[in-house]
Amino acid sequence: MPSPAVPAPRTVPAPREPVPPGRQARTRDPYFDNVKFFAVVLVVLGHAWYSLTGSRLTQAAHLFVFTFHMPVFILLAGYFSRRFATTPSKVRRLVVGLGVPYLIFEAGYPAFAHVFHGDRFVWSPLSPYWVMWFLPALIVWRLSTPLWQQLRWPLPLAVVASVASGAMELPDQVAVRVLGFLPFFVVGLLVRDEHIARLRTPAARAVAVPVTIAAAATAVLATGRMSDEWLSYRADYGELHVSLLAGTAMRLATLACGLVMTAAFMALVPRRRMWFTDLGGRSMYVYLLHGFFIFGATYAGWYAMANELGVIGGFAVVSAMGVLLAVLLAGRPVQRAFGWLVEPRLEWAFRTRRPRAAATG
């Protein structure tokens, strides 16, 4: 489960890099940080609901949120990867911003489970632990950007790859999800600024409201009839006990629903700077750290206490605590405490590029 969080794009020129004549430095658009904040809150809520008693309310909420919470992050990842090129600086940023945190937290989660729950410690970077799959998947998607930008029909090919992945028994979870979620990343690569601008209009918001209500109603009706595994894109059609034809139809339907709900969600997000805007710029902290608190609450037996409050009461309390957790983890104190893990500075590990001598006449 991203980035979660999707790393924020760098919109201000790096230090010592002069701004070309006639071009001004761009300011950070608060809209995208707002989108990331609400999306990562939904990620936390979706995971926080897992340990509640499997009521119809909880199952419906799962189906509704899981339809689009990761597609939002993946589409944004594609949108901000449009100018990605395998230059030394870009690759370096990819390694430091995604690769190193992945290795750190891939060890941190099983270590936490070992210490507080007695699970056997296994560090296996090739088999991502829980939500950690998103980081290596994002690395693969970003590195594949030049390929998709050269293809004539990238989106149809991405859809074919997604559908085909459900018909194959792929041993690697990352590979399964890279292919399954791939259309959302490719859509992000194809989206232009004018498309985003259309989502930020009153007309788009007016359409998004009934679409969201219809999606929530559909999730309620689908509860008990549809597994949320369809929305994780990690199970093949055989594991879901359907034929190739039915699996293909369901995969196409989930992709379409995910894209529609992603657009509706982005249309409903506020455009202006809000109190939570800066928190959205630190969504990676929320994504990487929230699991420790959810696992800790499970190990401590707090979910048993929440379940004793009844379906509505337990759901309300866990939801409120999930939102509060997301807000706190995106705060500056957490950034100061864990920045060395989430955003490590590894300049010492790379060669310093020496500027070329100016040519003389």
XYZ file of N, CA and C in Angstrom, residues 35-268:
702
model
N -4.857 15.987 -2.345
C -5.231 14.667 -2.861
C -4.475 13.575 -2.110
N -3.175 13.772 -1.935
C -2.371 12.752 -1.264
C -2.757 12.604 0.204
N -3.121 13.708 0.849
C -3.526 13.608 2.249
C -4.780 12.756 2.389
N -5.807 13.065 1.617
C -7.048 12.301 1.732
C -6.846 10.846 1.311
N -6.012 10.632 0.309
C -5.773 9.262 -0.151
C -5.055 8.444 0.914
N -4.060 9.023 1.567
C -3.330 8.254 2.576
C -4.189 8.048 3.826
N -5.106 8.964 4.111
C -6.060 8.741 5.203
C -6.911 7.506 4.894
N -7.336 7.375 3.642
C -8.122 6.203 3.255
C -7.289 4.924 3.347
N -6.006 5.014 3.040
C -5.128 3.848 3.189
C -5.096 3.401 4.648
N -4.904 4.349 5.551
C -4.863 4.028 6.971
C -6.189 3.445 7.436
N -7.291 4.053 7.012
C -8.606 3.557 7.418
C -8.842 2.135 6.896
N -8.508 1.916 5.638
C -8.711 0.587 5.071
C -7.973 -0.487 5.844
N -6.753 -0.185 6.282
C -5.976 -1.159 7.046
C -6.451 -1.230 8.499
N -6.895 -0.102 9.037
C -7.369 -0.092 10.429
C -8.641 -0.906 10.594
N -9.451 -0.990 9.548
C -10.714 -1.735 9.634
C -10.532 -3.243 9.584
N -9.347 -3.708 9.171
C -9.135 -5.134 8.964
C -9.447 -5.971 10.193
N -9.043 -5.495 11.365
C -9.165 -6.306 12.576
C -10.501 -6.138 13.284
N -11.399 -5.359 12.713
C -12.744 -5.266 13.276
C -13.534 -6.517 12.921
N -14.544 -6.798 13.726
C -15.422 -7.916 13.427
C -16.012 -7.736 12.030
N -16.022 -8.801 11.264
C -16.443 -8.708 9.862
C -17.913 -8.415 9.663
N -18.345 -7.229 10.023
C -19.734 -6.838 9.831
C -19.963 -6.407 8.383
N -21.202 -6.304 8.014
C -21.538 -5.859 6.657
C -21.050 -4.427 6.422
N -21.110 -3.586 7.447
C -20.644 -2.206 7.329
C -19.158 -2.163 7.016
N -18.376 -2.947 7.760
C -16.929 -2.958 7.557
C -16.573 -3.498 6.177
N -17.247 -4.561 5.762
C -16.966 -5.153 4.460
C -17.315 -4.189 3.323
N -18.442 -3.494 3.458
C -18.830 -2.521 2.433
C -17.838 -1.369 2.368
N -17.382 -0.908 3.539
C -16.395 0.174 3.568
C -15.095 -0.269 2.903
N -14.699 -1.523 3.138
C -13.501 -2.055 2.488
C -13.641 -2.021 0.973
N -14.749 -2.552 0.478
C -14.937 -2.600 -0.973
C -14.920 -1.204 -1.572
N -15.565 -0.266 -0.906
C -15.648 1.095 -1.430
C -14.268 1.744 -1.486
N -13.525 1.701 -0.379
C -12.233 2.388 -0.295
C -11.184 1.706 -1.165
N -11.166 0.369 -1.158
C -10.136 -0.345 -1.899
C -10.316 -0.228 -3.407
N -11.479 0.215 -3.846
C -11.689 0.406 -5.278
C -10.752 1.456 -5.851
N -10.401 2.470 -5.044
C -9.681 3.603 -5.636
C -8.542 4.157 -4.797
N -8.331 3.721 -3.544
C -7.319 4.418 -2.743
C -5.907 4.200 -3.282
N -5.550 3.001 -3.730
C -4.238 2.811 -4.343
C -4.201 3.307 -5.793
N -5.263 3.111 -6.588
C -5.250 3.717 -7.923
C -4.987 5.218 -7.922
N -5.451 5.937 -6.901
C -5.172 7.376 -6.824
C -3.670 7.620 -6.744
N -3.001 6.926 -5.832
C -1.561 7.103 -5.682
C -0.806 6.698 -6.944
N -1.245 5.598 -7.555
C -0.527 5.090 -8.722
C -0.728 6.014 -9.913
N -1.924 6.537 -10.095
C -2.153 7.484 -11.181
C -1.316 8.748 -10.973
N -1.262 9.243 -9.735
C -0.431 10.415 -9.461
C 1.044 10.104 -9.710
N 1.459 8.887 -9.370
C 2.847 8.504 -9.625
C 3.153 8.571 -11.114
N 2.216 8.116 -11.936
C 2.404 8.210 -13.376
C 2.419 9.655 -13.849
N 1.524 10.454 -13.300
C 1.428 11.862 -13.698
C 2.735 12.608 -13.418
N 3.341 12.335 -12.272
C 4.582 13.010 -11.914
C 5.817 12.301 -12.456
N 5.618 11.212 -13.184
C 6.740 10.511 -13.824
C 6.849 10.848 -15.299
N 6.018 11.744 -15.790
C 5.998 12.035 -17.227
C 7.339 12.549 -17.729
N 8.081 13.231 -16.882
C 9.372 13.780 -17.291
C 10.527 12.959 -16.743
N 10.212 11.752 -16.291
C 11.270 10.912 -15.735
C 12.180 10.404 -16.847
N 13.458 10.481 -16.607
C 14.462 9.955 -17.530
C 15.551 9.300 -16.696
N 16.168 8.282 -17.247
C 17.174 7.543 -16.487
C 18.511 8.277 -16.462
N 18.465 9.518 -16.010
C 19.686 10.294 -15.815
C 20.272 9.934 -14.446
N 21.573 10.191 -14.228
C 22.164 9.863 -12.923
C 21.410 10.471 -11.741
N 20.999 11.721 -11.868
C 20.312 12.369 -10.745
C 18.957 11.734 -10.474
N 18.226 11.376 -11.535
C 16.917 10.746 -11.362
C 17.046 9.364 -10.748
N 17.989 8.584 -11.241
C 18.196 7.242 -10.705
C 18.652 7.317 -9.255
N 19.509 8.278 -8.944
C 19.970 8.463 -7.576
C 18.798 8.785 -6.649
N 17.922 9.659 -7.108
C 16.752 10.023 -6.300
C 15.824 8.828 -6.118
N 15.727 7.983 -7.134
C 14.890 6.793 -7.058
C 15.445 5.812 -6.026
N 16.751 5.642 -6.040
C 17.389 4.714 -5.101
C 17.254 5.212 -3.668
N 17.550 6.492 -3.454
C 17.524 7.041 -2.105
C 16.097 7.231 -1.598
N 15.197 7.674 -2.479
C 13.836 7.977 -2.054
C 12.935 6.775 -1.910
N 13.215 5.693 -2.643
C 12.350 4.516 -2.601
C 13.102 3.246 -2.220
N 14.246 3.020 -2.861
C 14.964 1.770 -2.642
C 15.468 1.606 -1.221
N 16.140 2.609 -0.692
C 16.697 2.514 0.656
C 15.605 2.433 1.720
N 14.561 3.299 1.694
C 13.479 3.136 2.672
C 12.809 1.768 2.584
N 12.709 1.229 1.375
C 12.111 -0.104 1.245
C 12.925 -1.138 2.008
N 14.223 -1.139 1.831
C 15.070 -2.110 2.511
C 15.006 -1.933 4.026
N 14.929 -0.692 4.481
C 14.876 -0.419 5.920
C 13.572 -0.930 6.523
N 12.459 -0.537 5.935
C 11.164 -0.903 6.518
C 10.790 -2.354 6.225
N 11.360 -2.917 5.176
C 11.150 -4.328 4.914
C 11.756 -5.180 6.025
N 12.788 -4.654 6.668
C 13.353 -5.318 7.840
C 12.639 -4.885 9.123
N 12.159 -3.642 9.158
C 11.538 -3.109 10.362
C 10.246 -3.797 10.740
N 9.406 -4.091 9.763
C 8.116 -4.712 10.069
C 8.255 -6.126 10.646
N 9.015 -7.024 10.019
C 9.171 -8.345 10.639
C 9.905 -8.282 11.975
N 10.817 -7.317 12.140
C 11.490 -7.164 13.435
C 10.483 -6.753 14.509
N 9.578 -5.857 14.171
C 8.536 -5.418 15.106
C 7.636 -6.589 15.486
N 7.232 -7.386 14.493
C 6.383 -8.546 14.768
C 7.107 -9.585 15.611
N 8.406 -9.704 15.404
C 9.193 -10.656 16.194
C 9.279 -10.226 17.655
N 9.548 -8.957 17.881
C 9.740 -8.461 19.246
C 8.429 -8.439 20.022
N 7.356 -7.972 19.388
C 6.113 -7.745 20.126
C 5.065 -8.851 19.966
N 5.304 -9.764 19.027
C 4.308 -10.818 18.830
C 4.925 -12.205 18.788
N 6.236 -12.282 18.795
C 6.904 -13.573 18.791
C 7.002 -14.241 17.441
N 6.694 -13.514 16.365
C 6.814 -14.091 15.028
C 8.292 -14.303 14.685
N 8.533 -15.295 13.828
C 9.907 -15.535 13.409
C 10.373 -14.399 12.499
N 11.551 -13.877 12.793
C 12.071 -12.782 11.979
C 12.618 -13.317 10.659
N 12.095 -12.786 9.567
C 12.563 -13.144 8.230
C 12.681 -11.867 7.418
N 13.880 -11.552 6.998
C 14.078 -10.392 6.127
C 14.200 -10.893 4.706
N 13.180 -10.623 3.908
C 13.147 -11.147 2.550
C 12.743 -10.041 1.586
N 13.695 -9.233 1.134
C 13.371 -8.118 0.235
C 12.675 -8.546 -1.057
N 12.854 -9.792 -1.463
C 12.203 -10.258 -2.689
C 10.751 -10.660 -2.447
N 10.332 -10.709 -1.195
C 8.944 -11.011 -0.849
C 8.442 -9.911 0.077
N 7.926 -8.829 -0.461
C 7.564 -7.663 0.353
C 6.602 -7.985 1.484
N 6.828 -7.351 2.600
C 6.019 -7.532 3.793
C 4.839 -6.565 3.758
N 3.636 -7.079 3.651
C 2.393 -6.310 3.739
C 2.378 -5.142 2.752
N 2.328 -3.907 3.232
C 2.177 -2.752 2.347
C 3.449 -2.386 1.601
N 4.546 -3.045 1.908
C 5.830 -2.641 1.337
C 5.934 -2.924 -0.155
N 5.019 -3.677 -0.731
C 5.072 -3.983 -2.163
C 5.049 -2.710 -3.017
N 4.440 -1.651 -2.517
C 4.228 -0.465 -3.336
C 5.538 0.205 -3.745
N 6.534 0.180 -2.866
C 7.787 0.870 -3.168
C 8.553 0.207 -4.312
N 8.812 -1.120 -4.275
C 9.481 -1.717 -5.439
C 8.637 -1.641 -6.697
N 7.302 -1.716 -6.550
C 6.443 -1.582 -7.728
C 6.603 -0.199 -8.343
N 6.680 0.831 -7.498
C 6.840 2.191 -7.999
C 8.183 2.362 -8.700
N 9.219 1.702 -8.192
C 10.514 1.751 -8.856
C 10.423 1.157 -10.256
N 9.773 0.006 -10.365
C 9.626 -0.649 -11.674
C 8.828 0.225 -12.625
N 7.711 0.779 -12.147
C 6.886 1.640 -13.014
C 7.683 2.850 -13.492
N 8.400 3.487 -12.566
C 9.160 4.680 -12.953
C 10.229 4.343 -13.990
N 10.931 3.254 -13.787
C 11.982 2.868 -14.728
C 11.409 2.489 -16.089
N 10.153 2.047 -16.105
C 9.534 1.661 -17.380
C 8.923 2.840 -18.125
N 8.962 4.021 -17.535
C 8.336 5.204 -18.131
C 8.780 5.470 -19.567
N 10.093 5.479 -19.870
C 10.495 5.747 -21.259
C 9.895 4.764 -22.261
N 9.722 3.504 -21.857
C 9.128 2.512 -22.756
C 7.685 2.870 -23.085
N 6.877 3.153 -22.058
C 5.459 3.457 -22.299
C 5.285 4.737 -23.101
N 6.211 5.658 -22.953
C 6.110 6.910 -23.703
C 6.482 6.741 -25.173
N 7.136 5.642 -25.520
C 7.503 5.393 -26.915
C 6.468 4.541 -27.660
N 5.598 3.864 -26.918
C 4.623 2.982 -27.556
C 3.480 3.780 -28.171
N 2.924 3.243 -29.234
C 1.828 3.935 -29.927
C 0.508 3.769 -29.183
N 0.296 2.598 -28.595
C -0.963 2.335 -27.872
C -0.636 1.845 -26.465
N -0.109 2.695 -25.627
C 0.326 2.241 -24.298
C -0.804 1.755 -23.402
N -1.944 2.465 -23.393
C -3.008 2.090 -22.469
C -3.639 0.741 -22.833
N -4.002 0.484 -24.093
C -4.527 -0.854 -24.412
C -3.548 -1.966 -24.056
N -2.257 -1.742 -24.286
C -1.266 -2.762 -23.940
C -1.184 -2.959 -22.435
N -1.298 -1.879 -21.687
C -1.268 -1.994 -20.229
C -2.487 -2.751 -19.715
N -3.641 -2.513 -20.323
C -4.859 -3.230 -19.927
C -4.725 -4.722 -20.250
N -4.187 -5.030 -21.407
C -3.965 -6.435 -21.777
C -3.025 -7.100 -20.771
N -1.959 -6.401 -20.383
C -1.016 -6.947 -19.410
C -1.696 -7.193 -18.065
N -2.556 -6.276 -17.656
C -3.266 -6.425 -16.391
C -4.201 -7.626 -16.433
N -4.966 -7.741 -17.506
C -5.896 -8.864 -17.641
C -5.130 -10.183 -17.705
N -4.039 -10.194 -18.456
C -3.260 -11.422 -18.606
C -2.619 -11.843 -17.285
N -2.243 -10.889 -16.442
C -1.607 -11.239 -15.170
C -2.530 -12.057 -14.279
N -3.840 -11.836 -14.429
C -4.795 -12.612 -13.643
C -4.940 -14.043 -14.122
N -4.493 -14.294 -15.341
C -4.575 -15.645 -15.891
C -3.292 -16.432 -15.676
N -2.276 -15.788 -15.095
C -0.987 -16.443 -14.894
C -0.730 -16.673 -13.408
N 0.040 -17.680 -13.100
C 0.448 -17.948 -11.722
C 1.856 -17.390 -11.529
N 1.912 -16.112 -11.247
C 3.198 -15.450 -11.050
C 3.654 -15.654 -9.612
N 4.907 -16.089 -9.412
C 5.368 -16.384 -8.055
C 5.670 -15.150 -7.226
N 5.850 -14.020 -7.868
C 6.284 -12.819 -7.179
C 5.118 -11.854 -7.003
N 4.853 -11.436 -5.748
C 3.732 -10.537 -5.468
C 3.897 -9.193 -6.143
N 5.134 -8.683 -6.171
C 5.370 -7.386 -6.798
C 5.048 -7.460 -8.285
N 5.487 -8.524 -8.958
C 5.224 -8.671 -10.393
C 3.728 -8.710 -10.667
N 2.993 -9.425 -9.831
C 1.540 -9.524 -10.011
C 0.903 -8.149 -9.911
N 1.292 -7.388 -8.912
C 0.660 -6.087 -8.712
C 1.182 -5.043 -9.685
N 2.439 -5.147 -10.069
C 2.962 -4.231 -11.084
C 2.126 -4.329 -12.345
N 1.822 -5.541 -12.766
C 1.018 -5.731 -13.973
C -0.448 -5.419 -13.717
N -0.972 -5.835 -12.563
C -2.385 -5.624 -12.272
C -2.769 -4.159 -12.213
N -1.967 -3.358 -11.516
C -2.254 -1.926 -11.367
C -1.672 -1.082 -12.506
N -0.969 -1.708 -13.423
C -0.249 -0.972 -14.467
C -1.112 0.032 -15.233
N -2.367 -0.273 -15.606
C -3.153 0.719 -16.361
C -3.296 2.061 -15.661
N -3.370 2.063 -14.337
C -3.508 3.334 -13.624
C -2.243 4.179 -13.771
N -1.079 3.536 -13.717
C 0.166 4.271 -13.907
C 0.251 4.834 -15.320
N -0.122 4.032 -16.307
C -0.059 4.485 -17.699
C -1.058 5.616 -17.941
N -2.240 5.534 -17.340
C -3.190 6.642 -17.450
C -2.564 7.915 -16.899
N -1.862 7.793 -15.765
C -1.186 8.959 -15.205
C -0.168 9.545 -16.159
N 0.552 8.682 -16.888
C 1.516 9.174 -17.870
C 0.831 9.909 -19.013
N -0.387 9.493 -19.351
C -1.104 10.073 -20.480
C -1.886 11.324 -20.100
N -2.154 11.502 -18.822
C -2.927 12.657 -18.364
C -2.128 13.936 -18.583
N -2.810 14.949 -19.001
C -2.199 16.261 -19.200
C -2.760 17.260 -18.189
N -2.096 18.384 -18.101
C -2.525 19.393 -17.132
C -3.967 19.831 -17.374
N -4.363 19.896 -18.629
C -5.729 20.322 -18.909
C -6.760 19.303 -18.434
N -6.388 18.022 -18.405
C -7.303 17.001 -17.882
C -7.509 17.188 -16.385
N -6.412 17.452 -15.673
C -6.517 17.707 -14.235
C -7.344 18.960 -13.980
N -7.156 19.964 -14.835
C -7.907 21.208 -14.669
C -9.409 20.969 -14.796
N -9.793 20.049 -15.660
C -11.225 19.749 -15.809
C -11.813 19.098 -14.567
N -10.978 18.321 -13.854
C -11.459 17.691 -12.627
C -11.650 18.700 -11.508
N -11.071 19.869 -11.663
C -11.110 20.873 -10.600
C -12.198 21.922 -10.848
N -13.153 21.604 -11.687
C -14.229 22.529 -12.018
C -15.494 22.194 -11.215
N -16.382 23.171 -11.016
C -17.653 22.891 -10.328
C -18.477 21.815 -11.033
N -18.433 21.787 -12.360
C -19.195 20.779 -13.101
C -18.711 19.371 -12.771
N -17.390 19.197 -12.682
C -16.844 17.881 -12.352
C -17.245 17.470 -10.939
N -17.219 18.411 -10.016
C -17.627 18.099 -8.641
C -19.099 17.725 -8.581
N -19.907 18.387 -9.374
C -21.342 18.081 -9.385
C -21.597 16.658 -9.872
N -20.805 16.203 -10.828
C -20.943 14.837 -11.324
C -20.365 13.836 -10.331
N -19.286 14.227 -9.656
C -18.596 13.311 -8.742
C -19.461 12.916 -7.550
N -20.341 13.799 -7.108
C -21.170 13.495 -5.937
C -22.084 12.294 -6.188
N -22.932 12.296 -7.227
C -23.773 11.107 -7.456
C -22.967 9.866 -7.811
N -21.823 10.042 -8.480
C -20.978 8.883 -8.797
C -20.477 8.229 -7.514
N -20.039 9.044 -6.560
C -19.548 8.512 -5.290
C -20.662 7.835 -4.510
N -21.840 8.441 -4.495
C -22.989 7.840 -3.796
C -23.353 6.504 -4.438
N -23.347 6.461 -5.763
C -23.666 5.216 -6.467
C -22.622 4.145 -6.178
N -21.357 4.549 -6.091
C -20.298 3.586 -5.788
C -20.456 3.032 -4.379
N -20.799 3.885 -3.428
C -21.006 3.418 -2.056
C -22.188 2.456 -1.982
N -23.258 2.772 -2.701
C -24.421 1.879 -2.719
C -24.073 0.537 -3.365
N -23.282 0.585 -4.422
C -22.850 -0.644 -5.084
C -21.997 -1.499 -4.157
N -21.145 -0.850 -3.370
C -20.313 -1.589 -2.418
C -21.174 -2.302 -1.382
N -22.234 -1.644 -0.936
C -23.148 -2.277 0.024
C -23.820 -3.491 -0.609
N -24.286 -3.352 -1.842
C -24.961 -4.454 -2.526
C -24.007 -5.608 -2.838
N -22.730 -5.264 -3.084
C -21.745 -6.292 -3.439
C -21.197 -7.029 -2.230
N -21.432 -6.501 -1.036
C -20.918 -7.133 0.178
C -21.484 -8.539 0.319
N -20.590 -9.490 0.523
C -21.001 -10.883 0.628
C -21.051 -11.598 -0.704
N -21.015 -10.844 -1.778
C -21.054 -11.430 -3.118
C -19.734 -11.278 -3.859
N -18.891 -10.352 -3.400
C -17.634 -10.061 -4.081
C -16.502 -9.992 -3.065
N -15.405 -10.664 -3.349
C -14.247 -10.624 -2.482
C -13.428 -9.367 -2.751
N -12.882 -8.761 -1.679
C -12.040 -7.586 -1.888
C -10.686 -7.946 -2.496
N -10.416 -9.253 -2.668
C -9.197 -9.675 -3.358
C -9.188 -9.194 -4.813
N -10.365 -8.996 -5.385
C -10.425 -8.466 -6.748
C -9.779 -7.092 -6.825
N -9.821 -6.353 -5.741
C -9.344 -4.976 -5.736
C -7.891 -4.860 -5.287
N -7.294 -5.957 -4.849
C -5.887 -5.946 -4.469
C -4.989 -6.302 -5.646
N -5.572 -6.885 -6.704
C -4.839 -7.241 -7.922
C -3.654 -8.175 -7.625
N -3.802 -9.032 -6.621
C -2.697 -9.931 -6.273
C -3.070 -11.400 -6.425
N -4.329 -11.703 -6.687
C -4.774 -13.090 -6.822
C -5.120 -13.373 -8.280
N -4.768 -14.564 -8.746
C -5.128 -14.921 -10.120
C -6.552 -15.449 -10.153
N -7.067 -15.631 -11.335
C -8.461 -16.034 -11.497
C -8.728 -17.407 -10.883
N -7.737 -18.276 -10.937
C -7.896 -19.592 -10.331
C -8.092 -19.502 -8.831
N -7.292 -18.651 -8.174
C -7.425 -18.468 -6.727
C -8.773 -17.866 -6.365
N -9.358 -17.108 -7.282
C -10.660 -16.490 -7.040
C -11.810 -17.371 -7.509
N -11.455 -18.574 -8.029
C -12.439 -19.605 -8.401
C -13.404 -19.136 -9.484
N -12.843 -18.508 -10.507
C -13.660 -18.101 -11.646
C -12.968 -18.535 -12.930
N -13.729 -18.567 -14.010
C -13.173 -18.941 -15.309
C -12.379 -17.780 -15.891
N -11.663 -18.074 -16.964
C -10.890 -17.035 -17.635
C -11.802 -15.926 -18.138
N -12.939 -16.293 -18.698
C -13.876 -15.294 -19.223
C -14.433 -14.418 -18.107
N -14.860 -15.052 -17.001
C -15.414 -14.283 -15.885
C -14.333 -13.430 -15.230
N -13.115 -13.978 -15.128
C -12.019 -13.218 -14.542
C -11.655 -12.009 -15.372
N -11.640 -12.195 -16.700
C -11.343 -11.067 -17.587
C -12.390 -9.971 -17.448
N -13.667 -10.377 -17.399
C -14.746 -9.395 -17.264
C -14.641 -8.647 -15.938
N -14.329 -9.385 -14.863
C -14.210 -8.739 -13.557
C -13.001 -7.805 -13.501
N -11.895 -8.225 -14.096
C -10.704 -7.365 -14.082
C -10.987 -6.071 -14.846
N -11.626 -6.162 -15.998
C -11.964 -4.966 -16.755
C -12.921 -4.072 -15.970
N -13.873 -4.703 -15.270
C -14.841 -3.932 -14.486
C -14.168 -3.221 -13.318
N -13.262 -3.914 -12.622
C -12.589 -3.276 -11.487
C -11.669 -2.153 -11.945
N -11.012 -2.335 -13.094
C -10.174 -1.261 -13.632
C -11.028 -0.038 -13.975
N -12.171 -0.277 -14.616
C -13.046 0.832 -14.993
C -13.591 1.541 -13.757
N -14.038 0.761 -12.764
C -14.566 1.366 -11.537
C -13.478 2.135 -10.790
N -12.277 1.568 -10.775
C -11.177 2.249 -10.108
C -10.848 3.570 -10.765
N -10.860 3.603 -12.084
C -10.550 4.846 -12.795
C -11.644 5.885 -12.587
N -12.908 5.475 -12.664
C -14.022 6.408 -12.480
C -14.008 6.980 -11.068
N -13.796 6.111 -10.071
C -13.795 6.590 -8.693
C -12.559 7.440 -8.379
N -11.446 7.148 -9.039
C -10.263 8.002 -8.875
C -10.558 9.409 -9.374
N -11.196 9.496 -10.531
C -11.562 10.807 -11.081
C -12.554 11.519 -10.167
N -13.546 10.783 -9.655
C -14.540 11.394 -8.766
C -13.884 11.876 -7.473
N -13.011 11.060 -6.926
C -12.303 11.431 -5.700
C -11.482 12.698 -5.910
N -10.741 12.742 -7.016
C -9.897 13.911 -7.278
C -10.733 15.151 -7.556
N -11.936 14.963 -8.080
C -12.812 16.108 -8.331
C -13.357 16.700 -7.032
N -13.493 15.866 -6.004
C -14.080 16.323 -4.746
C -13.060 16.928 -3.787
